[in-house]
Short mmCIF file of C-alpha atoms in Angstrom, two decimals:
data_model
loop_
_atom_site.label_atom_id
_atom_site.label_comp_id
_atom_site.label_asym_id
_atom_site.label_seq_id
_atom_site.Cartn_x
_atom_site.Cartn_y
_atom_site.Cartn_z
CA UNK E 1 147.00 25.64 129.80
CA UNK E 2 145.99 22.45 131.30
CA UNK E 3 147.68 20.41 128.47
CA UNK E 4 150.82 21.76 129.44
CA UNK E 5 150.39 21.28 133.06
CA UNK E 6 149.06 17.77 132.07
CA UNK E 7 152.61 17.28 130.31
CA UNK E 8 154.74 18.47 132.81
CA UNK E 9 153.40 16.34 135.23
CA UNK E 10 153.42 13.50 132.70
CA UNK E 11 157.34 14.08 132.18
CA UNK E 12 157.82 14.23 136.24
CA UNK E 13 156.38 10.76 136.43
CA UNK E 14 158.64 9.15 133.98
CA UNK E 15 161.95 9.24 135.48
CA UNK E 16 160.30 8.57 138.61
CA UNK E 17 158.57 5.39 137.13
CA UNK E 18 162.19 3.91 135.75
CA UNK E 19 163.86 5.05 139.35
CA UNK E 20 161.06 2.90 141.27
CA UNK E 21 161.72 -0.17 138.80
CA UNK E 22 165.16 0.01 139.20
CA UNK E 23 164.89 -0.37 142.79
CA UNK E 24 162.27 -2.87 143.16
CA UNK E 25 163.72 -5.30 145.50
CA UNK E 26 162.59 -8.75 146.48
CA UNK E 27 162.90 -11.11 150.30
CA UNK E 28 164.89 -14.06 149.40
CA UNK E 29 163.09 -16.22 151.91
CA UNK E 30 159.84 -15.94 149.93
CA UNK E 31 162.24 -17.87 146.79
CA UNK E 32 163.65 -20.54 148.90
CA UNK E 33 163.42 -23.59 148.29
CA UNK E 34 164.22 -23.15 144.12
CA UNK E 35 163.27 -26.23 142.48
CA UNK E 36 165.41 -26.24 139.13
CA UNK E 37 163.11 -27.74 136.77
CA UNK E 38 165.27 -27.35 133.33
CA UNK E 39 168.77 -27.85 132.10
CA UNK E 40 169.35 -27.26 128.35
CA UNK E 41 172.82 -27.33 125.91
CA UNK E 42 174.26 -27.41 122.94
CA UNK E 43 175.40 -30.76 121.91
CA UNK E 44 179.28 -29.98 121.11
CA UNK E 45 181.35 -27.16 121.57
CA UNK E 46 182.09 -25.93 118.67
CA UNK E 47 184.12 -22.69 117.73
CA UNK E 48 183.00 -19.17 117.49
CA UNK E 49 182.57 -18.29 113.92
CA UNK E 50 186.04 -15.65 113.48
CA UNK E 51 183.97 -13.78 110.89
CA UNK E 52 180.73 -13.30 108.88
CA UNK E 53 179.99 -13.22 105.11
CA UNK E 54 180.77 -9.77 105.00
CA UNK E 55 184.70 -10.07 107.04
CA UNK E 56 183.77 -8.47 110.29
CA UNK E 57 183.55 -10.54 113.55
CA UNK E 58 180.37 -11.91 114.86
CA UNK E 59 181.10 -13.90 118.10
CA UNK E 60 178.15 -16.36 117.40
CA UNK E 61 178.06 -19.87 118.04
CA UNK E 62 178.31 -21.92 114.43
CA UNK E 63 174.85 -23.22 113.28
CA UNK E 64 174.21 -26.23 115.24
CA UNK E 65 170.93 -27.99 114.33
CA UNK E 66 170.06 -31.43 113.75
CA UNK E 67 172.03 -32.26 110.46
CA UNK E 68 174.72 -30.96 111.66
CA UNK E 69 174.90 -32.54 114.86
CA UNK E 70 174.06 -36.34 112.90
CA UNK E 71 177.08 -36.05 110.58
CA UNK E 72 179.21 -34.47 113.27
CA UNK E 73 178.24 -37.89 115.78
CA UNK E 74 179.28 -40.47 112.67
CA UNK E 75 182.35 -38.18 112.25
CA UNK E 76 183.93 -37.62 115.78
CA UNK E 77 181.27 -40.26 117.66
CA UNK E 78 183.91 -40.66 120.49
CA UNK E 79 185.05 -36.74 120.39
CA UNK E 80 185.05 -35.84 124.15
CA UNK E 81 184.03 -32.58 123.52
CA UNK E 82 180.24 -34.94 122.35
CA UNK E 83 180.68 -37.44 124.27
CA UNK E 84 180.31 -35.54 127.63
CA UNK E 85 177.55 -33.42 126.26
CA UNK E 86 175.25 -34.06 129.42
CA UNK E 87 177.92 -34.62 131.84
CA UNK E 88 178.42 -30.37 131.68
CA UNK E 89 174.53 -30.23 132.00
CA UNK E 90 174.82 -32.77 135.48
CA UNK E 91 177.74 -30.47 136.82
CA UNK E 92 175.19 -27.00 135.54
CA UNK E 93 173.37 -28.95 138.41
CA UNK E 94 175.56 -29.63 141.05
CA UNK E 95 176.64 -26.30 141.06
CA UNK E 96 173.68 -24.57 141.42
CA UNK E 97 172.99 -27.28 144.65
CA UNK E 98 176.33 -26.09 145.99
CA UNK E 99 176.43 -22.18 145.19
CA UNK E 100 172.71 -21.41 145.94
CA UNK E 101 172.88 -22.22 149.98
CA UNK E 102 176.62 -21.60 150.58
CA UNK E 103 176.36 -17.66 148.39
CA UNK E 104 172.92 -16.61 148.90
CA UNK E 105 171.61 -18.88 151.40
CA UNK E 106 168.62 -20.49 148.85
CA UNK E 107 168.10 -24.17 149.55
CA UNK E 108 167.88 -26.54 146.05
CA UNK E 109 165.35 -28.42 145.93
CA UNK E 110 166.27 -32.31 145.86
CA UNK E 111 166.72 -33.48 142.20
CA UNK E 112 164.68 -36.41 142.72
CA UNK E 113 161.76 -34.43 143.94
CA UNK E 114 161.45 -32.26 140.55
CA UNK E 115 161.76 -34.77 137.78
CA UNK E 116 159.80 -37.92 139.73
CA UNK E 117 156.55 -35.49 140.65
CA UNK E 118 153.68 -36.58 138.96
CA UNK E 119 152.82 -33.04 137.48
CA UNK E 120 155.86 -33.19 136.38
CA UNK E 121 156.03 -35.92 134.09
CA UNK E 122 152.95 -35.04 132.87
CA UNK E 123 154.38 -31.70 131.02
CA UNK E 124 155.34 -31.83 127.39
CA UNK E 125 159.13 -30.92 126.66
CA UNK E 126 158.99 -27.38 124.63
CA UNK E 127 158.60 -27.27 120.93
CA UNK E 128 161.02 -23.63 121.09
CA UNK E 129 164.27 -26.18 120.30
CA UNK E 130 162.82 -29.17 118.41
CA UNK E 131 164.96 -28.43 115.28
CA UNK E 132 167.72 -27.77 117.45
CA UNK E 133 171.03 -30.36 118.36
CA UNK E 134 170.18 -29.46 121.69
CA UNK E 135 170.89 -32.04 125.18
CA UNK E 136 169.20 -32.24 128.84
CA UNK E 137 170.55 -32.82 131.84
CA UNK E 138 169.56 -36.59 132.99
CA UNK E 139 166.00 -36.81 134.07
CA UNK E 140 164.93 -33.55 133.08
CA UNK E 141 162.38 -32.29 130.49
CA UNK E 142 163.03 -29.06 128.29
CA UNK E 143 160.62 -26.55 129.60
CA UNK E 144 162.34 -23.44 128.14
CA UNK E 145 158.54 -22.12 127.13
CA UNK E 146 156.75 -23.46 130.68
CA UNK E 147 154.02 -21.17 131.50
CA UNK E 148 152.74 -19.59 134.47
CA UNK E 149 150.13 -21.49 135.06
CA UNK E 150 151.98 -24.74 134.23
CA UNK E 151 154.73 -23.04 136.40
CA UNK E 152 152.82 -22.69 139.54
CA UNK E 153 151.28 -25.87 139.53
CA UNK E 154 154.79 -27.74 139.17
CA UNK E 155 155.55 -25.79 142.08
CA UNK E 156 153.12 -26.66 144.03
CA UNK E 157 153.04 -30.28 143.74
CA UNK E 158 157.34 -30.55 144.93
CA UNK E 159 156.96 -28.01 147.09
CA UNK E 160 159.11 -24.74 145.58
CA UNK E 161 158.34 -21.30 146.13
CA UNK E 162 160.84 -20.66 142.84
CA UNK E 163 161.64 -21.90 139.56
CA UNK E 164 164.85 -21.81 138.20
CA UNK E 165 165.40 -23.19 134.32
CA UNK E 166 169.37 -22.78 132.54
CA UNK E 167 170.55 -23.11 129.19
CA UNK E 168 173.66 -23.14 127.98
CA UNK E 169 175.78 -22.15 124.90
CA UNK E 170 179.15 -23.80 125.16
CA UNK E 171 182.36 -22.75 122.14
CA UNK E 172 185.86 -22.38 122.25
CA UNK E 173 187.58 -19.84 120.27
CA UNK E 174 190.91 -18.18 119.78
CA UNK E 175 192.65 -16.52 122.47
CA UNK E 176 196.01 -15.84 120.28
CA UNK E 177 197.52 -17.14 116.88
CA UNK E 178 195.06 -18.96 114.80
CA UNK E 179 193.19 -22.58 115.54
CA UNK E 180 196.42 -24.00 114.09
CA UNK E 181 198.86 -22.61 116.38
CA UNK E 182 198.34 -20.42 119.26
CA UNK E 183 196.36 -20.79 122.43
CA UNK E 184 192.79 -21.55 122.99
CA UNK E 185 189.53 -20.28 125.18
CA UNK E 186 186.19 -22.14 125.79
CA UNK E 187 183.42 -20.16 126.54
CA UNK E 188 180.70 -20.89 128.72
CA UNK E 189 176.76 -18.39 128.17
CA UNK E 190 174.10 -19.49 130.39
CA UNK E 191 170.76 -18.14 130.03
CA UNK E 192 168.97 -18.45 133.17
CA UNK E 193 165.06 -17.60 133.97
CA UNK E 194 164.13 -17.55 137.71
CA UNK E 195 159.83 -17.74 138.96
CA UNK E 196 158.35 -17.16 141.44
CA UNK E 197 155.44 -19.56 143.40
CA UNK E 198 152.84 -17.79 140.79
CA UNK E 199 154.95 -19.01 137.90
CA UNK E 200 155.71 -14.78 137.29
CA UNK E 201 159.43 -14.13 135.69
CA UNK E 202 161.02 -11.73 138.16
CA UNK E 203 164.98 -12.82 136.55
CA UNK E 204 166.12 -13.07 132.53
CA UNK E 205 169.38 -12.67 132.19
CA UNK E 206 172.03 -14.38 130.11
CA UNK E 207 175.67 -14.93 131.86
CA UNK E 208 178.88 -15.37 129.86
CA UNK E 209 182.00 -16.30 131.00
CA UNK E 210 185.99 -17.45 130.26
CA UNK E 211 188.24 -21.10 130.90
CA UNK E 212 190.24 -19.16 133.71
CA UNK E 213 193.70 -20.79 131.82
CA UNK E 214 194.40 -20.32 128.09
CA UNK E 215 194.76 -23.81 125.79
CA UNK E 216 198.02 -24.98 123.98
CA UNK E 217 196.48 -25.18 120.82
CA UNK E 218 199.56 -26.91 117.77
CA UNK E 219 198.84 -28.19 114.18
CA UNK E 220 194.99 -27.82 115.20
CA UNK E 221 195.55 -30.04 118.04
CA UNK E 222 194.73 -29.50 121.66
CA UNK E 223 194.24 -30.95 125.26
CA UNK E 224 190.50 -31.50 125.02
CA UNK E 225 190.57 -32.56 128.65
CA UNK E 226 192.01 -29.20 130.06
CA UNK E 227 189.18 -27.57 127.22
CA UNK E 228 186.80 -29.57 129.63
CA UNK E 229 187.94 -29.31 132.94
CA UNK E 230 188.16 -25.29 132.39
CA UNK E 231 184.06 -25.45 130.70
CA UNK E 232 183.31 -26.57 134.45
CA UNK E 233 185.03 -23.77 135.37
CA UNK E 234 183.94 -21.33 133.97
CA UNK E 235 180.37 -22.90 134.21
CA UNK E 236 180.51 -22.36 138.36
CA UNK E 237 181.58 -18.42 137.77
CA UNK E 238 178.54 -17.75 135.60
CA UNK E 239 176.30 -19.58 138.46
CA UNK E 240 178.07 -17.44 140.62
CA UNK E 241 176.84 -14.51 138.35
CA UNK E 242 173.89 -15.04 138.55
CA UNK E 243 174.13 -15.41 142.69
CA UNK E 244 175.31 -11.80 142.90
CA UNK E 245 172.79 -10.82 140.61
CA UNK E 246 169.93 -12.69 142.26
CA UNK E 247 171.54 -10.88 145.78
CA UNK E 248 171.17 -7.77 144.67
CA UNK E 249 167.49 -8.32 143.57
CA UNK E 250 166.83 -8.71 147.18
CA UNK E 251 166.91 -6.46 150.23
CA UNK E 252 167.98 -9.50 152.40
CA UNK E 253 170.99 -8.63 152.61
CA UNK E 254 171.29 -4.84 153.18
CA UNK E 255 168.83 -5.44 156.03
CA UNK E 256 171.50 -7.79 157.40
CA UNK E 257 174.18 -5.16 156.46
CA UNK E 258 172.37 -2.63 158.58
CA UNK E 259 171.72 -5.05 161.56
CA UNK E 260 175.21 -5.90 161.33
CA UNK E 261 176.15 -1.67 161.47
CA UNK E 262 174.24 -1.51 163.83
CA UNK E 263 175.34 -4.11 166.87
CA UNK E 264 178.55 -2.83 165.89
CA UNK E 265 177.58 0.47 167.28
CA UNK E 266 175.84 -0.19 170.05
CA UNK E 267 178.82 -2.62 170.75
CA UNK E 268 181.12 0.51 170.28
CA UNK E 269 179.37 2.46 172.92
CA UNK E 270 179.31 -0.29 175.63
CA UNK E 271 182.54 1.04 177.36
CA UNK E 272 183.84 1.18 181.13
CA UNK E 273 184.80 4.60 181.53
CA UNK E 274 187.27 5.33 185.09
CA UNK E 275 185.85 7.97 187.33
CA UNK E 276 186.85 9.29 190.93
CA UNK E 277 186.19 7.27 193.79
CA UNK E 278 185.52 9.19 196.94
CA UNK E 279 188.45 8.49 198.75
CA UNK E 280 190.84 9.47 200.75
CA UNK E 281 193.51 7.35 199.40
CA UNK E 282 194.69 9.16 196.38
CA UNK E 283 197.15 6.44 195.90
CA UNK E 284 194.13 3.87 195.04
CA UNK E 285 193.61 2.43 191.34
CA UNK E 286 190.17 4.06 189.67
CA UNK E 287 187.10 2.07 189.66
CA UNK E 288 185.18 1.15 186.06
CA UNK E 289 181.86 2.09 186.04
CA UNK E 290 178.88 1.53 183.46
CA UNK E 291 178.17 5.11 181.62
CA UNK E 292 174.87 4.78 183.73
CA UNK E 293 176.30 4.26 186.86
CA UNK E 294 179.02 7.48 185.87
CA UNK E 295 176.05 9.55 184.88
CA UNK E 296 174.77 8.48 188.72
CA UNK E 297 178.07 9.42 190.13
CA UNK E 298 178.51 12.82 188.78
CA UNK E 299 175.08 14.44 188.02
#
């Protein structure tokens, strides 16, 4: 009997536990300013693999290790998709710097404040991407695997309340036709991690965005500039998705919506009510008084 009671109690707690976790909210004010501490990405814009060995579509990027990256640089050293690898990552910082304050009211620390800090200089880059062909935004280190303690000390050193780490994969894929003739699109995959002031991870999610307009490809040639411009727009889209995610995590937006609703409700009741005046002149216009005065005139 006791066993069945305990099992029933535990079963009742399970949905409550998961519901509570899903509804946990944070206050954005506690996470501002944000310190962007790491932005990394692949060095090229490879094709998405069309088929796996068994013939099924994988949607995975082509392997890009140090060897293939070196070969591609030797063969296509002046390819704009390779030359602008760091520019794309620098653009990502600019996008965060603009969209965070505008969309969710989170201040972003100046880049120099973070990368010029002595503690930042003392940190070792992550070994996670050691064998991968990756680039870093100008001045940044690859801190993909930074520990909570190091993150906490870094935030204390730069005056930040939260830390943001971004990792990008840039690709291109066929939208219509083939890689020789048809249309293609650029794809941005952004992994974002947000840490609080104690270095604890409060968000870890992947966002994907595509270039808005398909790009024509003919005889395997396409407008590279159009692809690169579209990738920047897709970066903006991914960053805005991140902003929306952070906003949904916050109860600030809920409080603001409630306050606005209450203000509108109060304003709707503050209406001057016409009442009959005690005057012999029936043609005289009625005076407008507040609800409180109306109550005094007509008890």
